[in-house]
Short mmCIF file of C-alpha atoms in Angstrom, two decimals:
data_model
loop_
_atom_site.label_atom_id
_atom_site.label_comp_id
_atom_site.label_asym_id
_atom_site.label_seq_id
_atom_site.Cartn_x
_atom_site.Cartn_y
_atom_site.Cartn_z
CA MET A 1 110.30 98.74 115.91
CA ARG A 2 113.59 96.49 115.60
CA PHE A 3 113.51 94.41 112.34
CA VAL A 4 115.63 92.91 109.98
CA VAL A 5 114.88 90.98 106.60
CA THR A 6 116.06 86.86 106.14
CA THR A 7 114.72 83.95 104.30
CA SER A 8 113.23 80.88 104.93
CA HIS A 9 115.14 77.92 105.61
CA LYS A 10 117.28 76.51 102.84
CA PRO A 11 116.54 79.45 100.58
CA THR A 12 117.06 79.85 96.59
CA ARG A 13 119.57 82.26 95.25
CA GLU A 14 116.66 84.43 94.06
CA GLU A 15 115.42 84.83 97.89
CA VAL A 16 118.92 85.84 99.40
CA VAL A 17 118.89 88.54 96.55
CA ASN A 18 115.55 89.67 97.31
CA ALA A 19 115.78 89.63 101.03
CA ARG A 20 119.23 91.49 100.64
CA THR A 21 117.74 94.13 98.24
CA LEU A 22 115.04 94.41 100.73
CA ALA A 23 117.28 94.96 103.50
CA GLU A 24 119.43 97.71 101.75
CA GLU A 25 116.09 99.54 101.07
CA LEU A 26 114.68 99.51 103.94
CA GLY A 27 118.22 100.37 105.91
CA VAL A 28 118.13 97.27 107.78
CA LYS A 29 120.22 94.46 108.62
CA TYR A 30 119.91 91.21 106.48
CA VAL A 31 120.62 88.01 107.97
CA SER A 32 120.46 84.60 107.08
CA ARG A 33 118.06 82.17 108.07
CA GLY A 34 120.81 79.53 109.53
CA ARG A 35 122.22 82.93 111.81
CA LEU A 36 119.31 84.32 113.23
CA ARG A 37 118.75 82.75 116.85
CA GLU A 38 122.12 83.40 117.30
CA PHE A 39 121.77 87.02 116.32
CA GLU A 40 118.81 87.46 118.04
CA LYS A 41 120.49 86.69 121.22
CA GLU A 42 123.04 89.40 120.49
CA SER A 43 120.71 91.72 119.02
CA PRO A 44 116.96 91.44 119.87
CA VAL A 45 114.25 92.40 117.43
CA ASP A 46 110.43 93.12 117.01
CA PHE A 47 109.83 91.37 114.37
CA TYR A 48 111.61 89.96 110.90
CA TYR A 49 110.42 89.79 107.16
CA VAL A 50 110.94 86.63 106.14
CA PHE A 51 111.08 85.91 101.83
CA ASP A 52 109.64 82.47 101.45
CA LYS A 53 110.04 79.95 98.54
CA ASN A 54 106.78 80.42 97.18
CA GLY A 55 107.97 83.63 96.24
CA GLN A 56 105.73 85.80 99.15
CA LEU A 57 106.52 88.06 101.51
CA SER A 58 105.61 87.89 105.25
CA ILE A 59 106.50 89.54 108.69
CA LYS A 60 107.18 87.16 111.31
CA ALA A 61 106.75 88.35 115.47
CA GLY A 62 107.10 85.65 118.01
CA GLN A 63 104.56 82.83 117.25
CA SER A 64 102.41 85.44 114.86
CA VAL A 65 103.00 85.57 110.55
CA PHE A 66 101.21 88.26 108.56
CA PHE A 67 100.98 87.27 105.05
CA PHE A 68 98.58 87.98 102.13
CA HIS A 69 95.78 85.71 101.39
CA PRO A 70 93.09 86.71 99.15
CA GLY A 71 91.02 83.48 101.43
CA MET A 72 87.72 86.01 102.20
CA SER A 73 87.40 87.94 98.82
CA LYS A 74 86.69 84.08 98.06
CA VAL A 75 84.38 83.26 99.89
CA ARG A 76 82.42 86.20 99.50
CA TYR A 77 82.45 86.13 96.13
CA LYS A 78 81.35 82.07 96.71
CA ASN A 79 78.09 83.84 98.41
CA ILE A 80 77.55 86.27 96.33
CA LYS A 81 77.06 83.93 93.59
CA LEU A 82 74.97 81.75 95.82
CA GLN A 83 72.58 84.13 97.20
CA ASN A 84 73.51 87.94 95.87
CA SER A 85 74.04 88.76 99.29
CA ASP A 86 76.88 90.91 99.96
CA TYR A 87 76.01 94.04 101.44
CA LEU A 88 79.10 96.23 100.37
CA ILE A 89 78.82 95.32 96.69
CA ASN A 90 74.93 96.04 96.53
CA SER A 91 75.82 99.35 98.39
CA MET A 92 78.13 100.59 95.58
CA GLU A 93 75.69 99.46 92.70
CA LEU A 94 78.98 99.24 90.23
CA SER A 95 78.18 99.60 86.83
CA GLY A 96 81.57 98.32 86.03
CA GLU A 97 83.54 101.38 85.13
CA GLU A 98 83.98 103.27 88.54
CA VAL A 99 87.11 104.47 90.23
CA VAL A 100 86.40 103.12 93.87
CA LEU A 101 89.05 104.99 96.72
CA ASP A 102 89.30 102.41 99.59
CA THR A 103 90.68 104.49 102.20
CA THR A 104 91.86 101.63 105.08
CA PHE A 105 92.88 98.84 102.78
CA GLY A 106 94.69 96.84 104.81
CA LEU A 107 94.61 92.76 103.70
CA GLY A 108 92.90 93.87 100.31
CA ASN A 109 89.99 91.20 100.44
CA GLU A 110 87.12 93.79 100.19
CA ALA A 111 89.36 95.44 97.02
CA LEU A 112 89.40 92.53 95.39
CA LEU A 113 85.73 92.01 95.74
CA ILE A 114 85.00 95.16 94.28
CA ALA A 115 87.84 95.24 91.63
CA HIS A 116 86.13 92.30 90.48
CA PHE A 117 83.40 93.96 89.50
CA LEU A 118 85.08 96.81 87.94
CA PRO A 119 86.10 95.78 84.43
CA ARG A 120 86.66 98.64 83.16
CA GLY A 121 87.47 100.59 86.08
CA LYS A 122 89.95 99.99 89.17
CA VAL A 123 90.34 100.37 93.18
CA VAL A 124 92.84 103.15 94.26
CA GLY A 125 93.95 101.88 98.28
CA LEU A 126 95.45 103.63 100.73
CA GLU A 127 97.12 102.06 103.84
CA ALA A 128 98.82 104.14 106.07
CA SER A 129 101.02 101.02 107.63
CA GLU A 130 104.37 100.98 106.32
CA HIS A 131 104.63 97.15 107.08
CA ILE A 132 101.07 96.66 106.11
CA PHE A 133 101.80 98.30 102.82
CA ARG A 134 104.89 96.16 102.03
CA VAL A 135 103.70 92.76 102.13
CA VAL A 136 100.25 93.32 100.92
CA ALA A 137 101.31 95.55 97.44
CA HIS A 138 104.34 92.58 97.62
CA GLY A 139 101.05 89.82 97.36
CA LEU A 140 98.54 91.64 95.23
CA ARG A 141 101.59 91.57 92.72
CA ASN A 142 102.87 87.84 92.85
CA TYR A 143 100.70 85.68 95.01
CA PRO A 144 100.06 82.23 93.25
CA TYR A 145 96.52 82.61 92.16
CA THR A 146 94.81 79.70 91.33
CA ASP A 147 91.22 81.95 90.85
CA GLU A 148 91.35 83.87 87.43
CA TRP A 149 88.46 86.18 88.62
CA ILE A 150 90.94 87.11 91.58
CA ARG A 151 94.37 87.19 89.32
CA GLU A 152 92.44 89.69 86.72
CA ALA A 153 91.06 91.93 89.95
CA SER A 154 94.15 92.12 91.40
CA THR A 155 95.58 94.05 87.96
CA ARG A 156 93.30 96.87 88.40
CA ILE A 157 93.91 97.99 92.03
CA GLU A 158 96.71 100.75 92.25
CA LEU A 159 97.74 100.80 96.24
CA HIS A 160 99.89 103.67 97.79
CA ASN A 161 101.01 104.12 101.06
CA ILE A 162 99.41 106.99 102.78
CA ASN A 163 97.60 108.38 105.63
CA LEU A 164 94.11 108.92 104.10
CA ARG A 165 93.84 112.28 105.71
CA GLU A 166 97.13 113.25 103.95
CA PHE A 167 95.54 111.66 100.94
CA VAL A 168 92.21 113.24 100.69
CA LYS A 169 93.06 116.66 101.33
CA SER A 170 95.21 116.76 98.32
CA CYS A 171 91.95 115.47 96.04
CA ALA A 172 89.86 117.99 94.10
CA ASP A 173 85.73 117.63 94.84
CA ASN A 174 84.39 114.42 93.21
CA SER A 175 87.60 113.06 92.64
CA TYR A 176 86.08 109.04 92.31
CA ASP A 177 83.32 107.92 92.04
CA ILE A 178 82.94 106.06 95.19
CA VAL A 179 84.56 106.57 97.99
CA TYR A 180 84.88 103.74 100.83
CA CYS A 181 86.30 103.84 104.67
CA ASP A 182 86.35 100.72 106.86
CA PRO A 183 88.17 101.95 109.44
CA MET A 184 89.66 99.46 112.50
CA PHE A 185 86.50 98.43 114.72
CA ASP A 186 86.22 99.90 118.27
CA ARG A 187 86.03 96.30 119.65
CA PRO A 188 88.22 94.07 117.92
CA GLN A 189 86.82 90.58 116.77
CA LEU A 190 89.50 88.93 118.18
CA SER A 191 88.28 85.68 116.62
CA SER A 192 89.77 86.55 113.19
CA HIS A 193 92.77 84.57 112.39
CA SER A 194 93.61 86.66 109.24
CA ILE A 195 93.34 90.46 110.98
CA ASN A 196 95.00 89.32 114.22
CA PRO A 197 98.81 89.03 113.16
CA LEU A 198 97.88 92.36 111.60
CA ARG A 199 97.50 94.35 114.58
CA PRO A 200 100.96 94.88 116.25
CA PHE A 201 101.22 96.80 112.60
CA ALA A 202 98.14 98.84 111.63
CA VAL A 203 97.94 102.95 112.10
CA TYR A 204 95.12 103.29 115.00
CA GLU A 205 94.22 106.55 114.23
CA ARG A 206 90.34 107.53 115.04
CA ILE A 207 88.69 108.44 111.96
CA ILE A 208 86.43 111.68 112.98
CA ARG A 209 84.03 114.22 111.40
CA SER A 210 86.39 116.54 109.38
CA ASP A 211 87.74 112.96 107.83
CA VAL A 212 84.07 111.95 106.63
CA ASP A 213 83.62 115.16 105.50
CA GLU A 214 86.49 115.29 103.20
CA MET A 215 85.72 111.87 101.92
CA ILE A 216 82.35 113.09 101.02
CA ARG A 217 83.78 115.78 99.33
CA VAL A 218 85.48 113.50 96.67
CA ALA A 219 83.32 111.17 95.91
CA SER A 220 80.77 111.76 93.13
CA LYS A 221 78.40 109.41 93.31
CA ARG A 222 78.55 107.97 96.87
CA PHE A 223 80.65 107.59 100.00
CA ILE A 224 80.05 104.39 102.01
CA ILE A 225 81.49 103.86 105.82
CA LYS A 226 81.68 100.10 107.53
CA SER A 227 81.31 99.89 111.49
CA ARG A 228 79.78 97.02 113.56
CA THR A 229 76.55 97.17 115.75
CA ARG A 230 78.03 97.21 119.05
CA ASP A 231 80.77 100.21 118.00
CA THR A 232 79.68 104.22 118.98
CA LEU A 233 81.76 105.40 115.28
CA PHE A 234 78.92 105.68 113.76
CA GLU A 235 77.02 108.06 117.35
CA GLU A 236 80.07 109.78 117.43
CA LEU A 237 80.10 110.86 113.47
CA GLY A 238 76.87 112.27 113.52
CA LEU A 239 76.06 111.53 110.61
CA HIS A 240 72.93 111.22 108.71
CA PHE A 241 72.69 108.05 105.99
CA ASP A 242 70.65 107.39 102.86
CA ARG A 243 70.66 104.08 103.88
CA LEU A 244 72.16 101.66 106.88
CA TRP A 245 72.44 98.35 106.45
CA GLY A 246 74.44 94.87 107.06
CA SER A 247 74.30 91.26 108.81
CA LYS A 248 73.13 90.84 111.65
CA LYS A 249 74.97 87.39 112.17
CA SER A 250 78.30 89.41 111.81
CA GLY A 251 77.30 92.55 113.36
CA VAL A 252 78.39 94.74 109.95
CA LEU A 253 76.89 97.97 109.39
CA TYR A 254 77.42 99.69 106.19
CA GLY A 255 76.56 103.64 106.39
CA VAL A 256 75.63 104.89 103.04
CA ILE A 257 75.61 108.52 101.70
CA GLU A 258 74.32 109.48 98.16
CA LYS A 259 75.64 112.68 96.71
CA LYS A 260 73.13 114.37 94.89
#
């Protein structure tokens, strides 16, 4: 895809420096925001990176804007406080010192939630998409958090730009306490306004049984995989779960395999 780096309108000096630095790192052009429309007429692009005044990095593609925001982690945290009703967190059975491998990081909302319950542990996240990784990694470090629990959780996340298949094969047996996988759904939930801008940049490589076997191998306590009731992933994988549960309302299922 063709892209450039720019800033918000009337940028500060820091924005311009950050944008120029990123453009140089990526080997693409820096285009000032005032010249962007003229530049696109001569050299059309698929999207552009934008450094904003609040220190955030986003991607604008047409009318869609992709940016990091921890909103869903806040909603789920509130539900846990009110009802103790989060299937993923309950599935993990965290003591607080585990190292959790999140093989499909995405926006990182679930990783932030998990990391909150790991005061002496951490989450190691893998994101195969270069562009999603760049925006989310920047956001984790620079987002203006208003909730202290999310800011603290963000410091216990280590994010890598790598394909899960490549990474997991290089890991020794039982390298992580828990391994979690949340692949893209067969039938996307198009009503999800936070996920939709991410879709053009996501890696849609299908999870297969050999991937799962590798992930189970590197987990010392348990492996957890997410799907939806109307998807066919679990049937294709042919796995026997020790627990399979989720929300009827959302149609989300978590399959749990315990390491004996």
